[in-house]
Coordinates of C-alpha atoms (C1' of nucleotides) in Angstrom, one line a residue:
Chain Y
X1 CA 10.7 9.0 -30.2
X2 CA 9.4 11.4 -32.9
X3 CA 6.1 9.8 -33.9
X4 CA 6.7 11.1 -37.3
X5 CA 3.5 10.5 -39.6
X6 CA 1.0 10.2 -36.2
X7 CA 0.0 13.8 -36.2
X8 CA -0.2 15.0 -39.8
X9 CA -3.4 13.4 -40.2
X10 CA -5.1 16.8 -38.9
X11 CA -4.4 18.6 -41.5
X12 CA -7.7 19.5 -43.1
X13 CA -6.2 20.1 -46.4
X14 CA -7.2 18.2 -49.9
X15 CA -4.0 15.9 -51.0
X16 CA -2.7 13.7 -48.8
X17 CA 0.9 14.4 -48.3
X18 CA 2.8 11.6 -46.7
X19 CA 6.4 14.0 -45.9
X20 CA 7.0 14.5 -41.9
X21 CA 5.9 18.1 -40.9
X22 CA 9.9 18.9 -40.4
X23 CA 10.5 17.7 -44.7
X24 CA 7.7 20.0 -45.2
X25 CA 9.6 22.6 -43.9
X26 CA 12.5 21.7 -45.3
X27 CA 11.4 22.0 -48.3
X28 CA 9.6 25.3 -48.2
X29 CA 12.8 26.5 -46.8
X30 CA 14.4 25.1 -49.6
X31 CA 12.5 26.1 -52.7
X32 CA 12.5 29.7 -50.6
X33 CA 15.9 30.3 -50.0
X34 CA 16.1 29.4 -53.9
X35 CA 13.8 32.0 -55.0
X36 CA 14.8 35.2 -53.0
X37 CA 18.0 34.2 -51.6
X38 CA 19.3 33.4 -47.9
X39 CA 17.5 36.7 -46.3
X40 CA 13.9 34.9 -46.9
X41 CA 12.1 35.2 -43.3
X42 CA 11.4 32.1 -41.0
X43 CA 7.5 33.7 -41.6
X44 CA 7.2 33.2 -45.0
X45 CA 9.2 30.0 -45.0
X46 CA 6.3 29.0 -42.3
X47 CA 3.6 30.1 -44.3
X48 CA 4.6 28.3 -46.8
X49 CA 4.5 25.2 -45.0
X50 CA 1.7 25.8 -43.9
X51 CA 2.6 26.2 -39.9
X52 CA 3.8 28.4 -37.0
X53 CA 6.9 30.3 -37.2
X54 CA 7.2 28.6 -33.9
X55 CA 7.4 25.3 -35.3
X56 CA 10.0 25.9 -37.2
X57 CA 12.0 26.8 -34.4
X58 CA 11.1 24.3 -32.5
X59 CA 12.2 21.7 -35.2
X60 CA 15.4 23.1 -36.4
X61 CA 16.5 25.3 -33.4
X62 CA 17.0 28.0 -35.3
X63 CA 17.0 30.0 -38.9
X64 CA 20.9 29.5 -39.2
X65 CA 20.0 25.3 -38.1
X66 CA 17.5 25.2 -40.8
X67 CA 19.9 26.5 -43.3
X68 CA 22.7 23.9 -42.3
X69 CA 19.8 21.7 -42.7
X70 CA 19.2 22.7 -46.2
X71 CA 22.6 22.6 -47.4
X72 CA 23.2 19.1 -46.1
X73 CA 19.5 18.0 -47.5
X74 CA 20.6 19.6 -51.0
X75 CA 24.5 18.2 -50.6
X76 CA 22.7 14.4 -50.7
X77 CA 20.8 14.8 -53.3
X78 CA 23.8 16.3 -55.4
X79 CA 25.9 12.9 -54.1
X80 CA 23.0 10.7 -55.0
X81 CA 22.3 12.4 -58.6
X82 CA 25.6 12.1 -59.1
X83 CA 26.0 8.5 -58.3
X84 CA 22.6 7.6 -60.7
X85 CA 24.2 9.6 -63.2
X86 CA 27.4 8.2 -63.3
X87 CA 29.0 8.8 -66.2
X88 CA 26.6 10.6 -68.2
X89 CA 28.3 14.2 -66.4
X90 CA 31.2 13.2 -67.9
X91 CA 31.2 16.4 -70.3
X92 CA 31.7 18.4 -67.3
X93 CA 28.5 19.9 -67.5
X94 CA 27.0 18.4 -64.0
X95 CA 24.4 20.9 -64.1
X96 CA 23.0 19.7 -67.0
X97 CA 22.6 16.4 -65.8
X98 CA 21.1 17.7 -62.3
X99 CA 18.4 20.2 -64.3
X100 CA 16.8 17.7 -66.5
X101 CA 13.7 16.9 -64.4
X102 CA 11.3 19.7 -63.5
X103 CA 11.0 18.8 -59.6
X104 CA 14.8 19.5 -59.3
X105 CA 14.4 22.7 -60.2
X106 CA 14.1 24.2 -56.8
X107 CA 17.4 22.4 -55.7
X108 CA 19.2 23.2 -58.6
X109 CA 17.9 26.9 -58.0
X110 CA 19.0 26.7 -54.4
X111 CA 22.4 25.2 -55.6
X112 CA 22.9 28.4 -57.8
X113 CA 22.2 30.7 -55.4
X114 CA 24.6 28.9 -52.9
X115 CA 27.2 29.6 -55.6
X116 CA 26.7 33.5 -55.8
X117 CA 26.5 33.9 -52.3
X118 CA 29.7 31.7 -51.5
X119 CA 28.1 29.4 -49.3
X120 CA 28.9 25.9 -48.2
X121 CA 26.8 24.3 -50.6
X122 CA 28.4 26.5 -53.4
X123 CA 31.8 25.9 -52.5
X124 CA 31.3 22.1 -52.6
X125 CA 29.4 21.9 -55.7
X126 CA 32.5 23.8 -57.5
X127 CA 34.8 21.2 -56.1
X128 CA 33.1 18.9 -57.2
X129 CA 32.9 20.0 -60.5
X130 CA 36.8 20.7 -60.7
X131 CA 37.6 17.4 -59.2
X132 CA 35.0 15.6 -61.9
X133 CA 36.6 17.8 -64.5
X134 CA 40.4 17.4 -63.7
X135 CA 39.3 13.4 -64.5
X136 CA 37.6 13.9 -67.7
X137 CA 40.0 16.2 -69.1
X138 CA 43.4 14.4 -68.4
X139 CA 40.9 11.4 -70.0
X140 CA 40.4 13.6 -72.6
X141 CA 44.3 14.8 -73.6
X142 CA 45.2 11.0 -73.2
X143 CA 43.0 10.6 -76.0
X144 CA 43.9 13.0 -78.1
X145 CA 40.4 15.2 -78.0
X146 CA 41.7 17.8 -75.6
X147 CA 44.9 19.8 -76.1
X148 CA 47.4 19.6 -73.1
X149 CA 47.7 23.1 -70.8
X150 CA 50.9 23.9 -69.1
X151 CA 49.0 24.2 -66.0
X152 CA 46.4 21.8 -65.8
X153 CA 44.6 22.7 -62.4
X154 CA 44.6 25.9 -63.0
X155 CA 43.3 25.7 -66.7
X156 CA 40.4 23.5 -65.2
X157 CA 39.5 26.4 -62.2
X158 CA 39.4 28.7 -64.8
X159 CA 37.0 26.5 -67.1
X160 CA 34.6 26.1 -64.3
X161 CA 34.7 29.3 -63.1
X162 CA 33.7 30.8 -66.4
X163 CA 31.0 28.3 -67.2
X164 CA 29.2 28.6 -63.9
X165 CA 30.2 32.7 -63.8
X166 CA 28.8 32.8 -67.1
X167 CA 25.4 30.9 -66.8
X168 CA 24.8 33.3 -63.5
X169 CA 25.8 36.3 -65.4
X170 CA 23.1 35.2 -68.1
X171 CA 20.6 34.9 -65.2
X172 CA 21.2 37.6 -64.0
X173 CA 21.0 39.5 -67.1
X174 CA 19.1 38.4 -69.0
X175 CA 16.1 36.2 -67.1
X176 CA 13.3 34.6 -69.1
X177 CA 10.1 34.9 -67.8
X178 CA 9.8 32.6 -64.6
X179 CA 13.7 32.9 -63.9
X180 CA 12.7 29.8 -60.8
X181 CA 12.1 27.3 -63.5
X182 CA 15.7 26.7 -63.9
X183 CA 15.5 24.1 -66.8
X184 CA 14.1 26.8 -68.7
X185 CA 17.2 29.4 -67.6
X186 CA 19.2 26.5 -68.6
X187 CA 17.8 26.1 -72.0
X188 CA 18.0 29.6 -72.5
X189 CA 21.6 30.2 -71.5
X190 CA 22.5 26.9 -73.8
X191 CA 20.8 28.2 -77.2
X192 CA 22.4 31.4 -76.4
X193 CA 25.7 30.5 -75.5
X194 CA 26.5 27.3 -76.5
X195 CA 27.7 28.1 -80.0
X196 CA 30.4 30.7 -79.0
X197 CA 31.5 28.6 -76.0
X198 CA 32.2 25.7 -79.0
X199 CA 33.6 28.1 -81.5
X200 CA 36.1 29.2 -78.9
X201 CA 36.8 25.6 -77.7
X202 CA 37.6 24.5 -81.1
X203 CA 39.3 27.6 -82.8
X204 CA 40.6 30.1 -80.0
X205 CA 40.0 33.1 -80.3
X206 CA 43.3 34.6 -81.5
X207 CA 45.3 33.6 -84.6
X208 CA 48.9 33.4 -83.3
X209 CA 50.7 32.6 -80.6
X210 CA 52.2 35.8 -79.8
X211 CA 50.4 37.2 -76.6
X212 CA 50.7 33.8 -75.1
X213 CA 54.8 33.7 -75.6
X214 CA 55.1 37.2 -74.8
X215 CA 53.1 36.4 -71.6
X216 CA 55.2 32.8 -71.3
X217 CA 58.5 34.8 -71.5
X218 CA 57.4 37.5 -69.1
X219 CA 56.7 35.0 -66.2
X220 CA 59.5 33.0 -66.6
X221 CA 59.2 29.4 -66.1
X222 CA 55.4 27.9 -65.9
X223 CA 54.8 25.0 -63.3
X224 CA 54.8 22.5 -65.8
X225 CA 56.2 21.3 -69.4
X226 CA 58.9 23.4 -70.3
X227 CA 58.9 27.1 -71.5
X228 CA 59.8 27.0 -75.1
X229 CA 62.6 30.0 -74.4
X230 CA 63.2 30.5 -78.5
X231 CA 59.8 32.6 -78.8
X232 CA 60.0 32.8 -82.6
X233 CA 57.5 35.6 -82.3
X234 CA 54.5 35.2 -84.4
X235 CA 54.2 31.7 -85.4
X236 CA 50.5 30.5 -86.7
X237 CA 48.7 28.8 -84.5
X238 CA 48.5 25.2 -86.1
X239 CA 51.1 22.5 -86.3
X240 CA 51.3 22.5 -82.8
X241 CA 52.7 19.6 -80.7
X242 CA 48.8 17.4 -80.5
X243 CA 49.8 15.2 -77.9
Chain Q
X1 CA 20.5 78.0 -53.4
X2 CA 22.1 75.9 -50.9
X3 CA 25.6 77.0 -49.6
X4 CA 27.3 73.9 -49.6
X5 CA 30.7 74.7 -48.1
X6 CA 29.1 77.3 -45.0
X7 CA 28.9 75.3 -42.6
X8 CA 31.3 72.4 -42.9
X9 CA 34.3 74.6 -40.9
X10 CA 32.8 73.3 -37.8
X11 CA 34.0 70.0 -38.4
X12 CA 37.0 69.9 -35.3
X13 CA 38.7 67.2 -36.7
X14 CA 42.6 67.2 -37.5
X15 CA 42.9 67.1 -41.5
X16 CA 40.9 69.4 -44.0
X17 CA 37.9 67.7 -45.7
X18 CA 36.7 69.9 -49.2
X19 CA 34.0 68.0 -49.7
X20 CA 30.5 68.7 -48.8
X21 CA 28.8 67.0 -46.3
X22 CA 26.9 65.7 -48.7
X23 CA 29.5 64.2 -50.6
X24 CA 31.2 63.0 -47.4
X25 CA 27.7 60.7 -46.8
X26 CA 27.8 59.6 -50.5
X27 CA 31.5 58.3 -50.6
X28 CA 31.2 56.7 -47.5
X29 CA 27.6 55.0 -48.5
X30 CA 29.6 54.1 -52.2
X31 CA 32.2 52.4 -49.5
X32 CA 30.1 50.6 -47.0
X33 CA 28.1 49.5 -50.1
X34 CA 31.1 48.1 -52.2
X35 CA 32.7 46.3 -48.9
X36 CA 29.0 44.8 -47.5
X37 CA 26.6 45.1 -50.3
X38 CA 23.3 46.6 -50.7
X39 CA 22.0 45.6 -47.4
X40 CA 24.1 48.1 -45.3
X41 CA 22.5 49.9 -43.0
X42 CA 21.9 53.7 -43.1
X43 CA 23.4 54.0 -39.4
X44 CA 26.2 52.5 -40.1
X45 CA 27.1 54.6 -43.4
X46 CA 26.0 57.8 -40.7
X47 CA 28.6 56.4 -38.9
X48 CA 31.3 55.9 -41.3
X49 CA 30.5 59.8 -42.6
X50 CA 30.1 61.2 -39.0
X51 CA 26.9 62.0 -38.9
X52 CA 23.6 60.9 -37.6
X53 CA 21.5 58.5 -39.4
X54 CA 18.0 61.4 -39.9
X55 CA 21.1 63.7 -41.7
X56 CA 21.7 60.8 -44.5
X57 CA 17.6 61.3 -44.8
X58 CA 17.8 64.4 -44.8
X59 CA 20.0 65.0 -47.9
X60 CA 18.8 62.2 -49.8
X61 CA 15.4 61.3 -49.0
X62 CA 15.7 58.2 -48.7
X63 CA 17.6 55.1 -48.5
X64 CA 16.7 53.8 -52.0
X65 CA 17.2 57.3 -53.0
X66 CA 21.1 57.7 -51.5
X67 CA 20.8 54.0 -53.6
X68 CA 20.4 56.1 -57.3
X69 CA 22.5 58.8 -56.2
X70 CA 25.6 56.7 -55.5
X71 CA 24.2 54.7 -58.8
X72 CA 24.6 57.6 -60.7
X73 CA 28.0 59.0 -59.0
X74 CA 29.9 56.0 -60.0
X75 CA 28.0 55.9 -63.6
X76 CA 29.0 59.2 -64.2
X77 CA 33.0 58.1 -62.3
X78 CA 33.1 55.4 -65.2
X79 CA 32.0 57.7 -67.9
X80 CA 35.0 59.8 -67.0
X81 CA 37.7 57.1 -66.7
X82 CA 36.5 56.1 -70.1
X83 CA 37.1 59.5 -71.6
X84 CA 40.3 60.0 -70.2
X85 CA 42.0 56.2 -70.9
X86 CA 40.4 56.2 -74.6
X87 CA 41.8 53.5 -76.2
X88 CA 43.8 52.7 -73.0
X89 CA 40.8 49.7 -72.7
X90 CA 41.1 48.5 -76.3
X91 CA 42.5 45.0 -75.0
X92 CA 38.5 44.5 -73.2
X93 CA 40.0 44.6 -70.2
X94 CA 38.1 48.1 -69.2
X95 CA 38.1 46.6 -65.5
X96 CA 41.9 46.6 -65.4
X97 CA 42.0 50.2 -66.7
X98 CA 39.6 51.3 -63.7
X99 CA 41.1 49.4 -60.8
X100 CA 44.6 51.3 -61.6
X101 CA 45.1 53.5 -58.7
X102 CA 44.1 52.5 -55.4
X103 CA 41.6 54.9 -54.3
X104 CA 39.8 53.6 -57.0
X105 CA 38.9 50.7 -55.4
X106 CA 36.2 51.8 -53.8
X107 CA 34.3 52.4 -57.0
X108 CA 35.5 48.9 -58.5
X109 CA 33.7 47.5 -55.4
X110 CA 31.1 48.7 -56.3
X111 CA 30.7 48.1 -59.4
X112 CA 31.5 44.5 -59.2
X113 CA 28.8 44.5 -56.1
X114 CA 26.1 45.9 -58.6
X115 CA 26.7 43.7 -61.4
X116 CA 26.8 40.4 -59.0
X117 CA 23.4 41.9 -57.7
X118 CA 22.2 42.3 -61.1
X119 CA 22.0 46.4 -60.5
X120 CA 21.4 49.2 -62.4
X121 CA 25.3 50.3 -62.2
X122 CA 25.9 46.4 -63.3
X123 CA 23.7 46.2 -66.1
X124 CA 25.2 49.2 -67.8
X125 CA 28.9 48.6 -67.4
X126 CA 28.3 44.8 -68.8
X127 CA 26.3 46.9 -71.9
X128 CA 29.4 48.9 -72.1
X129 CA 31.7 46.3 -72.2
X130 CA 29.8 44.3 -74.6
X131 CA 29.5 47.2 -76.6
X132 CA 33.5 48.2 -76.8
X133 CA 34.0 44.8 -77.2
X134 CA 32.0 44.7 -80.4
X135 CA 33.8 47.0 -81.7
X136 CA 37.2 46.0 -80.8
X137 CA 37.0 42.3 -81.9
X138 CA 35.7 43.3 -85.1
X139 CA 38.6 45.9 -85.3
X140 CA 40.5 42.9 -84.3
X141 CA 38.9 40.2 -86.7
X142 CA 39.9 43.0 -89.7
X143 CA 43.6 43.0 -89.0
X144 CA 43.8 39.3 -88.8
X145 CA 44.6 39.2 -85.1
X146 CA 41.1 37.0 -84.3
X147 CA 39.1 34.3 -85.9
X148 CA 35.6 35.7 -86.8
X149 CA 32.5 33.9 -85.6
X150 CA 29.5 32.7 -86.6
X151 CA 27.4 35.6 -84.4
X152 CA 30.0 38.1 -83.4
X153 CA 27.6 39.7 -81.5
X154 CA 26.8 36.1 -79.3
X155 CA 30.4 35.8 -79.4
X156 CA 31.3 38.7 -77.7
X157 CA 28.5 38.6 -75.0
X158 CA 29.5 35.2 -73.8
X159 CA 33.3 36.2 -73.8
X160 CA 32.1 39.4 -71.2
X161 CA 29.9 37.8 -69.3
X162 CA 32.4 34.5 -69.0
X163 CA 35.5 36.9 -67.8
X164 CA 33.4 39.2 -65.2
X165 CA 31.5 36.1 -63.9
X166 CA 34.6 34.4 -63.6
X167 CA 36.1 37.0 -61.8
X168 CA 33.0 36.9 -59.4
X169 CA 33.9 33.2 -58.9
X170 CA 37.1 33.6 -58.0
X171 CA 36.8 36.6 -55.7
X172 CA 33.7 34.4 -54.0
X173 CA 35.6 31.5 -53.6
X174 CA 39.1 32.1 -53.3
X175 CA 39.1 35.6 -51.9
X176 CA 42.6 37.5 -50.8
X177 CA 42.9 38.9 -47.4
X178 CA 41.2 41.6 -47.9
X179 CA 38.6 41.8 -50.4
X180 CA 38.4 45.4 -50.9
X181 CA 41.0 45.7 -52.3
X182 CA 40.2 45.0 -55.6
X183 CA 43.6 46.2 -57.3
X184 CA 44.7 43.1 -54.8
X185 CA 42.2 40.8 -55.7
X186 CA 42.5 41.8 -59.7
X187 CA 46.2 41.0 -59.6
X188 CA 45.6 37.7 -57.9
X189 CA 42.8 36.7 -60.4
X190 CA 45.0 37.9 -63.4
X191 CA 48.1 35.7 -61.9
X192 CA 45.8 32.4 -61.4
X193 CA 43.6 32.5 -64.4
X194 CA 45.4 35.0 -67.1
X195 CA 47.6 32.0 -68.4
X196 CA 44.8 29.3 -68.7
X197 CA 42.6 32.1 -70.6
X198 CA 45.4 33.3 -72.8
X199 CA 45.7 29.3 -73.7
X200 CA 42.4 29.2 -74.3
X201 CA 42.4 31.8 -76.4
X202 CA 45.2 31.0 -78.4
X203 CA 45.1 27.0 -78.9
X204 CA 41.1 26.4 -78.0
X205 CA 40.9 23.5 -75.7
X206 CA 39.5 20.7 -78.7
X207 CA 41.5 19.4 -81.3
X208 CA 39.2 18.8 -83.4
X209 CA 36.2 20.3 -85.2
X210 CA 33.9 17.6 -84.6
X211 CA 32.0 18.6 -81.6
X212 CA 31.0 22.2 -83.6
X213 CA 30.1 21.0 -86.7
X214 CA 27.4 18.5 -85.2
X215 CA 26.6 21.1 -83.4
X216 CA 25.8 23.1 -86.7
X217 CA 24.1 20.5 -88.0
X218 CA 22.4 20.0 -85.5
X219 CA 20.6 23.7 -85.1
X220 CA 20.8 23.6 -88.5
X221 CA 21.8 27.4 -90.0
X222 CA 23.6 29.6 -87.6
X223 CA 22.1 32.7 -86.9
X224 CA 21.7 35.7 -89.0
X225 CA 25.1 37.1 -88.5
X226 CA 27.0 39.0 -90.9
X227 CA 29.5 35.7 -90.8
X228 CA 26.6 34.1 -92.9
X229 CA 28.5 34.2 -96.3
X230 CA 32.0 33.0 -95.7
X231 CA 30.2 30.1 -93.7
X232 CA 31.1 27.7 -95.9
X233 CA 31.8 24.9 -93.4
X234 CA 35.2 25.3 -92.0
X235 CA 36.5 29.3 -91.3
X236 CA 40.2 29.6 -92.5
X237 CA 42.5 29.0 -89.9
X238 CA 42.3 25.6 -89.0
X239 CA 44.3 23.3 -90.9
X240 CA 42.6 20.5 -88.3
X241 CA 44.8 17.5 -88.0
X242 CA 42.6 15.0 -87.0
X243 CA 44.6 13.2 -84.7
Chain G
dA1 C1' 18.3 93.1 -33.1
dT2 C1' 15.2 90.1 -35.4
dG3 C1' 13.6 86.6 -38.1
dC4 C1' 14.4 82.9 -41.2
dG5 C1' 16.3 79.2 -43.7
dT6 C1' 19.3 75.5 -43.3
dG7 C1' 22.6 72.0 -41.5
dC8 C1' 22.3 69.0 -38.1
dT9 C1' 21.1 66.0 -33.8
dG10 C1' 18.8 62.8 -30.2
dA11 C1' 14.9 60.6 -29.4
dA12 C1' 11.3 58.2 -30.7
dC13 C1' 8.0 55.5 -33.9
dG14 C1' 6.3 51.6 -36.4
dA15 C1' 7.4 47.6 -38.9
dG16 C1' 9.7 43.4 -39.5
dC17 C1' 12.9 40.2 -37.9
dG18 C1' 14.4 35.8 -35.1
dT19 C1' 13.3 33.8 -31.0
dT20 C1' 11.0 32.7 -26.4
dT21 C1' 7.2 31.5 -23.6
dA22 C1' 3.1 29.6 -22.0
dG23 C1' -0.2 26.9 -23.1
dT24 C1' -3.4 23.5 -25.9
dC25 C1' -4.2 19.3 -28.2
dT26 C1' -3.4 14.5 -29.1
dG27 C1' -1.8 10.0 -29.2
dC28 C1' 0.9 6.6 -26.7
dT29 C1' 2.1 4.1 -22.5
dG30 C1' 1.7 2.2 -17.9
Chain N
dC1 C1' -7.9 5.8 -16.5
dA2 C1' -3.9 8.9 -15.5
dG3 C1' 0.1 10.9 -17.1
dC4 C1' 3.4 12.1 -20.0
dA5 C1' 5.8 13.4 -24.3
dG6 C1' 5.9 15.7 -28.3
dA7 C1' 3.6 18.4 -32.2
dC8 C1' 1.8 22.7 -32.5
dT9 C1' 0.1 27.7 -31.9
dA10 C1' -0.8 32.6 -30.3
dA11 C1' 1.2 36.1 -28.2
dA12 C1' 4.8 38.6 -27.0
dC13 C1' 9.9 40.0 -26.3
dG14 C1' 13.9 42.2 -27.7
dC15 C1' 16.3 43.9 -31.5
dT16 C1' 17.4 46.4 -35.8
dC17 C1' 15.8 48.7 -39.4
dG18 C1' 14.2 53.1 -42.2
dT19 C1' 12.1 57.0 -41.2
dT20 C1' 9.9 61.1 -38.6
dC21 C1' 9.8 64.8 -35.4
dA22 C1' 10.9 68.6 -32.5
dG23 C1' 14.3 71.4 -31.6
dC24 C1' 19.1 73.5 -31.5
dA25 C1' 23.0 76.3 -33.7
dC26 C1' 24.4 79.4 -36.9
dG27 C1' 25.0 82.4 -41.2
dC28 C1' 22.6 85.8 -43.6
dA29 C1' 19.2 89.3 -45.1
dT30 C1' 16.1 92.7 -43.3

DNA sequence: ATGCGTGCTGAACGAGCGTTTAGTCTGCTG
DNA sequence: CAGCAGACTAAACGCTCGTTCAGCACGCAT
C-alpha cells in the first residue's frame, strides 16, 4: 500500500500542495513534454518536480512508462471534457471547447504536440474529432445547412485534417509571444483565420463547376451518389440540387 | 584552391561517383535528414556517405553547419525547379511540380521535414507559396475563375497553410508503406483528399450566408483589403437560396 | 628527393542521456 | 521496541552524441 499523502509533508516548500509525489511528476512531465516536445530529459522533467531523477524511475519504471502515463492521464481528461461539454463541440471545433480555461493550456499544448509527432494521443484525438464531425455534419445536410459531398468520410478527413494542419502551421509560423499559452495561439490563429475559412465555407472558392466535373469524369464513378455523366461543361455554380 | 576531384579515384567501389566527397556527405546528410529528421546522427550520415564521422567535421565544421549547408542546397534546388517549370506551378500546387521525378524525393522529404519542424528551408517555401499564390488567385479572381475575398492576402495564407498542413496530417497519420517516397505518398494524399477539396472549393460546404455575415457583423469592418469597396454586403456570385 | 598541404581515418574526450545501485529516512505494524 | 516497506537521494554505470586529435597516404611544387 502506497501511503500516498504520508510523506509529502517534508517538503519544506511555501504552498501546500495536496497532489501525490507521482501527479507531481506527471504533471511536470506533462506541461514538459508540451513545451519542447517528447525529447525533454527525465532531468529536467525531475527538476521540475522538484525530485530525483531516480524517483521518477522508480515511480513510472521508465521515460517510455511515464510517457504512456501521460497520454492516458491526457486521454481522460479529453473523455471527461468532452462528456461536460457535451454538445457545445458540436461545431466541430473540440479544441475550442478544450482551450477555454487557462489551466488546460498545458494539456491542450501536449495534445497538439502529440498531433505533429503522430503519437497515440494525436491519433486518438483526430478520431475523435472525425467521429464527432461525421455526426454533426450528416445532422447538418439533414437540415439543410450543410451541402451533401459525394464522399462523406472522406470530405470529413479532409476537413479535420486541414483545420488541425492549419492551426499547427500557424503555430509554427507564425507564434505570438509565449507560443505555451495556447488559448492565446488559439485566439490568434481564430482572428487570423477565421474569416477566410467562412468565406470559403460559404462561397467556394471557384465560380463553376468545371474542374470538379472534369475531375468527376476522369475518375469514373465516385463511391457514392451518382456521377452526373452529361458534364455540360461550365455551368455556374448555383442552382444546385440543396438537399 | 582545393582540388575537389584529386583524390576521389581511390574510391574501389564498382560504379563511378562524379561527385565530390563533399557532395557525396551533403546528399546523403539531405537523405538521412528527409527520412529521420533533424535529429540524425552525424555517424550515421558518415555512414550512409562512406566515410568516417571526424571527415563530415571536417568539411563542414560542424553539425549545425552541414544543417545550413544542406539548408541552402535544397533552397538553391527549389529556386531552380521554379525557373525551369515557370508557370508549370500556376495551379498552387508548386509541391506537385517538385515531387515529379523520383530522385526528387529526397529533396521533397526534406522540405516537408523543415516546414513540419518550423525550419529555415520551411519558412521560405511557405513564403514562396503564399507569395505565387497571391499572385495567381488574383490572376484568377480577374478572369472570373474565383470569387474575391474580403483580405486576399488572409485568404491565400490560410488556403497554403490548410493544404501543406493537411498534407502533414495525412502523411502523419495515414502514412504509405514507405514514407520516402513522397511521389508515393503525394499520389495517395491527392487520390483521398483531392475530390473533397475540389468540392469544397467549388460548392463551399454552407448553404447559406448566415454564419459569415454575423461573422461581419460581428468584427465589425473587414480588414483593410483592397476588397473594401465592392463590400457591399453580399459579393456577386451567390444567388443564396435560403433553404 | 624533400617538404607541404590536404583528404581522410581510428581512437579518444567530454557531455548528456536513461537507468541502476546502494543506501538513508520515515511512518506504519506487530 | 523491532522490523519492515516504501519514498526518496547521491552516485555511478553504460551508452550515444558531437567533436578533437594525432597521424597516415598521396598529389604537387620546389
Amino acid at each position: 500500500m502506497r501511503s500516498e499523502v504520508g510523506s509529502q509533508g517534508r517538503s519544506g516548500g511555501g504552498v501546500a500542495d495536496d497532489r501525490t509525489t507521482r501527479a507531481r511528476i506527471r504533471d511536470a512531465a506533462v506541461r514538459r513534454f508540451a513545451s519542447v516536445g517528447f525529447g525533454a530529459s527525465v532531468r529536467t522533467i525531475a527538476a521540475d518536480a522538484g525530485v530525483s531523477p531516480a524517483l521518477v524511475i522508480h515511480h513510472f519504471g521508465s521515460k517510455e512508462k511515464l510517457h504512456v502515463a501521460c497520454d492516458e492521464h491526457v486521454l481522460a481528461w479529453i473523455a471527461e471534457a468532452k462528456r461536460a461539454n457535451m454538445g457545445k463541440a458540436a461545431g466541430g471545433q473540440l479544441l475550442e471547447v478544450l482551450a477555454q480555461a487557462d489551466e488546460m493550456a498545458p494539456l491542450v499544448g501536449y495534445v497538439l504536440r502529440s498531433v505533429q509527432a503522430g503519437g497515440a494521443v494525436g491519433r486518438s484525438f483526430v478520431e475523435h474529432m472525425v467521429e464527432d464531425a461525421v455526426k454533426y455534419t450528416s445532422e447538418a445536410v439533414e437540415q439543410g445547412l450543410a451541402r451533401p459531398s459525394l464522399d462523406e468520410e472522406a470530405r470529413v478527413r479532409y476537413l479535420v485534417y486541414s483545420s488541425l494542419g492549419s492551426l499547427l502551421m500557424a503555430m509554427t509560423f507564425d507564434p505570438p509571444d509565449d507560443p505555451q499559452d495556447t488559448t492565446a495561439v488559439m485566439r490568434r490563429f481564430m482572428g487570423d483565420m477565421y474569416l477566410p475559412m467562412l468565406e470559403l465555407f460559404t462561397q467556394g472558392f471557384l465560380t463553376t463547376r468545371r474542374m470538379l466535373d472534369d475531375y468527376l469524369l476522369y475518375v469514373g464513378d465516385p463511391p457514392t451518389g451518382g456521377a452526373r455523366a452529361d458534364a455540360d461543361g461550365a455551368t455556374p455554380t448555383e442552382g444546385d440540387p440543396a438537399a
